Coordinates of C-alpha atoms in Angstrom, one line a residue:
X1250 CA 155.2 42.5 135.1
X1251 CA 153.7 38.9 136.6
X1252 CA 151.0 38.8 138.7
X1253 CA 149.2 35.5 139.8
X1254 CA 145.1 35.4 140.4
X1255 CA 143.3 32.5 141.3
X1256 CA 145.7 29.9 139.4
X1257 CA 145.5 32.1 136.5
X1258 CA 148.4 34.3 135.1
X1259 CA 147.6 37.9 134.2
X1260 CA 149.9 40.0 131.7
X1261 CA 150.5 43.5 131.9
X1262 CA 153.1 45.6 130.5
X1263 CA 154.3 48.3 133.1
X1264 CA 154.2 50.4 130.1
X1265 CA 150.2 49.7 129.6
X1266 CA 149.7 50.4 133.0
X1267 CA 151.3 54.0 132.8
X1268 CA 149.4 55.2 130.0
X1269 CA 146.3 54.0 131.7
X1270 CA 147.0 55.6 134.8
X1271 CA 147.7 58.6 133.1
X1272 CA 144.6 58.6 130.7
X1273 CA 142.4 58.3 133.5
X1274 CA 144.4 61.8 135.7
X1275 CA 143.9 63.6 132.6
X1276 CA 140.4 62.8 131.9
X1277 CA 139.4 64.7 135.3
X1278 CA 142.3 66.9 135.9
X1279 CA 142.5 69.4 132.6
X1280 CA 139.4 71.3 131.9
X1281 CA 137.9 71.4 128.0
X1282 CA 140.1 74.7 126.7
X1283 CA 137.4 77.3 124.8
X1284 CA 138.7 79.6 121.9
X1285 CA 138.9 83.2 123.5
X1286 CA 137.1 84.3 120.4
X1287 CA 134.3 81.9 120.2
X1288 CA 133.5 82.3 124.0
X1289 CA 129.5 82.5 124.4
X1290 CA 129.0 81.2 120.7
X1291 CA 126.6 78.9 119.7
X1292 CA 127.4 76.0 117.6
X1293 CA 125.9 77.6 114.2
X1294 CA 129.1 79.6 112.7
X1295 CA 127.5 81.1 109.7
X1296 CA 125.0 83.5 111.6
X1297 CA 125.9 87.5 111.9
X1298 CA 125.9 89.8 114.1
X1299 CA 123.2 91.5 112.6
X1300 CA 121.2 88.6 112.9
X1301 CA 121.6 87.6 116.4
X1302 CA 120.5 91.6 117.5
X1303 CA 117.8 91.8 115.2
X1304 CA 116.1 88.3 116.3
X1305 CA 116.8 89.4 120.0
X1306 CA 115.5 92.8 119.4
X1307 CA 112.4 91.8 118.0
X1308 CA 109.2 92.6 120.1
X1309 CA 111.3 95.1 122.4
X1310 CA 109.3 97.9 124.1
X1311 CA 111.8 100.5 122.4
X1312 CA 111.8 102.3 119.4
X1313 CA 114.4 101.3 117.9
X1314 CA 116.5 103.5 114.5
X1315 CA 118.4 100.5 112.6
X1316 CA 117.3 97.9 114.3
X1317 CA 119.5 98.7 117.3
X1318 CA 120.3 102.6 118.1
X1319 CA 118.3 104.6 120.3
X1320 CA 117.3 107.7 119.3
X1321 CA 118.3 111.2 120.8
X1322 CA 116.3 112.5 122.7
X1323 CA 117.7 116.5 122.9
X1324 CA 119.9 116.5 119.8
X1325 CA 121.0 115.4 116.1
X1326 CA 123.1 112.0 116.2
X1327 CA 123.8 112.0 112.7
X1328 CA 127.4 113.3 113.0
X1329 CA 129.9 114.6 116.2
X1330 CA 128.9 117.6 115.5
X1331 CA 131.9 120.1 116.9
X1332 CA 132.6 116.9 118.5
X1333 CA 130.0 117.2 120.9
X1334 CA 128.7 113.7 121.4
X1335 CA 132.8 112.4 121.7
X1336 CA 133.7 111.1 124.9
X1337 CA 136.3 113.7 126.8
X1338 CA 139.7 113.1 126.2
X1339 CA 142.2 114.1 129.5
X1340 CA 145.5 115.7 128.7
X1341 CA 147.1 112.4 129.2
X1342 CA 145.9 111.4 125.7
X1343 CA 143.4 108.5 126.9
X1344 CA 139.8 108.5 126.6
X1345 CA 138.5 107.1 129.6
X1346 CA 135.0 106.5 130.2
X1347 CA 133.3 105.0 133.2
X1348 CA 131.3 102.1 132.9
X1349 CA 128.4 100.3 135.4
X1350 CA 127.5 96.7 134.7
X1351 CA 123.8 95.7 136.8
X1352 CA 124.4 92.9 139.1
X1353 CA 121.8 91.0 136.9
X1354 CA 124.2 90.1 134.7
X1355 CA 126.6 86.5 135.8
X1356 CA 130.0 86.2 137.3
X1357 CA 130.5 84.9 133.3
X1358 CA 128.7 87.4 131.2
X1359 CA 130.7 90.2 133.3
X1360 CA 133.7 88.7 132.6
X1361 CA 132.7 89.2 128.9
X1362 CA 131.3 92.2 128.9
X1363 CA 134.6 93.2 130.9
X1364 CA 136.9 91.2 127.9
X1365 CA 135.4 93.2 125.3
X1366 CA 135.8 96.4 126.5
X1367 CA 139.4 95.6 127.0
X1368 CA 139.6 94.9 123.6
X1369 CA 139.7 98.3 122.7
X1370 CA 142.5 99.0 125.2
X1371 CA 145.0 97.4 123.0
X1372 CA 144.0 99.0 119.8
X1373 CA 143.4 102.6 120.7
X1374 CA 143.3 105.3 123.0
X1375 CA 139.6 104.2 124.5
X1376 CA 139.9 103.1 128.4
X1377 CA 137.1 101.8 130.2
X1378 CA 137.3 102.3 134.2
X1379 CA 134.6 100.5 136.8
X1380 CA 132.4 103.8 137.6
X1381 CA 133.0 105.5 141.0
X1382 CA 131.4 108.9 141.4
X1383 CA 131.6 110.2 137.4
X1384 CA 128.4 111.9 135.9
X1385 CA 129.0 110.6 132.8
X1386 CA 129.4 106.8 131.9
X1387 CA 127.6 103.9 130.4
X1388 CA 125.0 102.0 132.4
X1389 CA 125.3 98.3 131.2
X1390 CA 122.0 96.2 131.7
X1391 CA 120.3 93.7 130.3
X1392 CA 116.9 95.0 129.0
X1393 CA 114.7 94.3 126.2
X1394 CA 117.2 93.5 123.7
X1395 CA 120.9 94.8 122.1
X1396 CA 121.1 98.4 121.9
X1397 CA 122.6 101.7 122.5
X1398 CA 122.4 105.2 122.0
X1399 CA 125.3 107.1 119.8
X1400 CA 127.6 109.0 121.4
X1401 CA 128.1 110.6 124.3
X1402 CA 124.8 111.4 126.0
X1403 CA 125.5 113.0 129.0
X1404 CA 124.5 111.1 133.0
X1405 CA 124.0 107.3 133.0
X1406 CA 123.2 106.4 129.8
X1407 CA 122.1 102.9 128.9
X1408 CA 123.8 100.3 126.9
X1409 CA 121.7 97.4 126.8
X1410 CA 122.8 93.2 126.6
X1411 CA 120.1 91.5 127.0
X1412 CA 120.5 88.0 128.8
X1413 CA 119.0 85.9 126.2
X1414 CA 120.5 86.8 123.1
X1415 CA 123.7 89.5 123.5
X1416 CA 126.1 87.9 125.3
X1417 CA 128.4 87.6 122.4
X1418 CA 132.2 89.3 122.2
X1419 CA 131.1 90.6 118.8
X1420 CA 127.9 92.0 119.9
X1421 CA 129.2 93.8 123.2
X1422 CA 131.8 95.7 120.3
X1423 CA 129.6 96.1 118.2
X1424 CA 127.0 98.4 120.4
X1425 CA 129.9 100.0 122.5
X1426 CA 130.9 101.8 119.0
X1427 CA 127.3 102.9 118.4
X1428 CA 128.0 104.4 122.0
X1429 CA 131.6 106.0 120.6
X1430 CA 129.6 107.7 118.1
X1431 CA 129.4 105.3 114.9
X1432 CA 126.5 104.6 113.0
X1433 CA 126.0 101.4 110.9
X1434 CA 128.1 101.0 107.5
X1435 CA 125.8 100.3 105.0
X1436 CA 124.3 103.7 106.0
X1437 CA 127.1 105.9 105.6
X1438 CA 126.7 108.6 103.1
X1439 CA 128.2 107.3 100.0
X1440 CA 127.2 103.4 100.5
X1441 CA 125.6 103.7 97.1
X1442 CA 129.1 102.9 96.1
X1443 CA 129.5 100.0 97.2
X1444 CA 125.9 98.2 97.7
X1445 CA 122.7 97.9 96.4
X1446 CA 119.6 98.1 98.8
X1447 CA 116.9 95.7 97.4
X1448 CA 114.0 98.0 98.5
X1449 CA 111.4 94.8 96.6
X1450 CA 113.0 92.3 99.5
X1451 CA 112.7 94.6 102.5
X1452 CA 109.7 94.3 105.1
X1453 CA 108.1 97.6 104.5
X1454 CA 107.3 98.6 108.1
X1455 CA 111.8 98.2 108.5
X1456 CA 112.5 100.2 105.0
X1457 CA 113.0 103.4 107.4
X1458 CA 116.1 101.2 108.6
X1459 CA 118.1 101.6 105.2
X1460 CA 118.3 105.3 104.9
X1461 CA 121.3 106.9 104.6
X1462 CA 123.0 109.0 107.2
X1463 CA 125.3 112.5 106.7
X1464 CA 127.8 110.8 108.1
X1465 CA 131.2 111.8 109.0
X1466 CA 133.2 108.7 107.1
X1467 CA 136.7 110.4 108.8
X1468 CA 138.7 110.1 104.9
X1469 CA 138.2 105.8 105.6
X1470 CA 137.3 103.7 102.9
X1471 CA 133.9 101.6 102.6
X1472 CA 134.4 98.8 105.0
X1473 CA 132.5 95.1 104.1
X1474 CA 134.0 93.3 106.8
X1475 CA 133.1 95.9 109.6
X1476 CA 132.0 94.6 113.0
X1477 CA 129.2 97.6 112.2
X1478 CA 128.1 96.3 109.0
X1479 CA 124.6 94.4 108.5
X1480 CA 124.5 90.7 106.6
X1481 CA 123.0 90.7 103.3
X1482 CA 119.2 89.5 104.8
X1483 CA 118.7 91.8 107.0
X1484 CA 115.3 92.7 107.9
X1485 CA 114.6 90.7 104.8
X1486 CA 110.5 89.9 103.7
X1487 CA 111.1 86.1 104.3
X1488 CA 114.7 85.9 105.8
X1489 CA 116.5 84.7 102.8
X1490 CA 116.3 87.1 99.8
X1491 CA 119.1 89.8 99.8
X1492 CA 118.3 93.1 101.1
X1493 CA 122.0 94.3 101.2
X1494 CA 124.1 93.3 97.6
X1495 CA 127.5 94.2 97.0
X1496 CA 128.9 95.7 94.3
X1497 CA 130.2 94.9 91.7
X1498 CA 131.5 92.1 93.2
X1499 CA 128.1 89.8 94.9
X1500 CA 130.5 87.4 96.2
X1501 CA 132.4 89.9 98.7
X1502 CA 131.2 88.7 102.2
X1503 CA 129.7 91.1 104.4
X1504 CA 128.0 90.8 107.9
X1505 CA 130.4 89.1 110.5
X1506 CA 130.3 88.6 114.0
X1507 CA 133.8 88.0 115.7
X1508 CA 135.7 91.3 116.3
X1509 CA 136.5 94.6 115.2
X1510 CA 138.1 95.0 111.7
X1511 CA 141.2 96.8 111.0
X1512 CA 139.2 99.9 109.5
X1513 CA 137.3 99.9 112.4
X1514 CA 140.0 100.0 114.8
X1515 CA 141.6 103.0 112.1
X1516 CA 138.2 104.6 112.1
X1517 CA 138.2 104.5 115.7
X1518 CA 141.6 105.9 116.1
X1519 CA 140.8 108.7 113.9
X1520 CA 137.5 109.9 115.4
X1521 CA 139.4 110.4 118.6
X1522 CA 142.7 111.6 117.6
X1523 CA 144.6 108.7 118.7
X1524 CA 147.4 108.8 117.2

């Protein structure tokens, strides 16, 4: 294509002009695309979940039992016992348990909050319905930091996401199982297994946080890669010397932050008779 301006000829391939054109349309039309999984991540990959709650639980107004569990207030938590702190299951099979989430919380952060619960739809026999009239169900608010109680507790009970520091896929999985009834992994009852606590490298005042549990471990083997486990520092004297060490392997990775495991999907499945 020949154009003339001012005297001067201008070359332009009708080819050249396309692409431009089309450059230029995409450039405001189609939105940056964000992986489903990393959605609400920051940029540094290598941090764990147990990380990001304990440095957003740190200062809270609640005492807090491994960092992140509130403690019961009218009964043992350690186990269901006669499955008393389960969530009901209705004779259609499903588990469904009403949820709240406090208008505090973003058109965003619901949206999350809402994804990760309906991860568990697809992986077990867990539903979570927007609250109505039910006496039971779980209060979602954003509070002093990430935490929940275990189990069933009975009226409104509070799972908390704090603003500031819980809005993570991981994290929202991570204390709805503490409010399905799990405990942590490295403090089930035969952890000595499978890890070595470093007593020497834990802050004193947080070596309460490493106790093991009677736990009911539902016939499942030790799980390193559990959404539920703690990363090698935590509560750590200076932040980098190993509390947590595997065994006898070091190298096995353990702490991480995107999404339920497969054990803890089977664990899941088992506690409530899914299948």
């Amino acid at each position: 294509m020949w154009t003339q301006q001012g005297g001067s000829p201008l070359k332009m391939t009708l080819s050249a002009s396309l692409l431009l054109l089309l450059l230029l349309g995409l450039a405001q039309a189609v939105p940056l695309q964000e992986d489903e999984e990393q959605e609400g991540d920051p940029e540094d990959e290598s941090v764990d979940i147990s990380s990001r709650i304990l440095n957003t639980n740190n200062g809270t107004y609640e005492f807090l039992l491994e960092g992140d569990l509130l403690p019961p207030s009218t009964r043992n938590a350690q186990k269901c016992w006669g499955n008393r702190c389960l969530w009901d299951k209705g004779q259609d099979g499903l588990v469904t348990i009403a949820y709240s989430v406090n208008r505090q919380f973003s058109g965003g952060e619901r949206q999350l909050i809402d994804n990760a619960l309906k991860s568990f739809e697809s992986k077990s026999c867990i539903r979570f319905v927007a609250r109505t009239h039910q006496r039971d169900y779980l209060r979602i608010e954003s509070q002093g930091g990430c935490f929940s109680s275990v189990g069933k507790q009975g009226g409104g009970q509070v799972l908390s996401l704090n603003r500031q520091g819980c809005m993570y896929r991981g994290i929202v999985q991570h204390e709805v199982l503490h409010a399905l009834g799990f405990r942590h992994e490295h403090n089930r009852s035969d952890r000595d297994q499978y890890v070595r606590i470093n007593w020497q490298n834990i802050q004193p005042q947080s070596a309460y946080n490493f106790d093991k549990q009677d736990t009911n471990n539902l016939g499942v083997s030790y799980d390193y890669g559990s959404i539920m486990h703690y990363g090698k520092t935590a509560f750590s004297i200076d932040g980098y010397m190993e509390t947590i060490t595997p065994i006898p392997n070091r190298h096995v990775n353990i702490g991480q932050r995107n999404r339920l495991s497969s054990l803890d999907i089977q664990k899941l499945n088992k506690l409530y008779s899914c299948y």
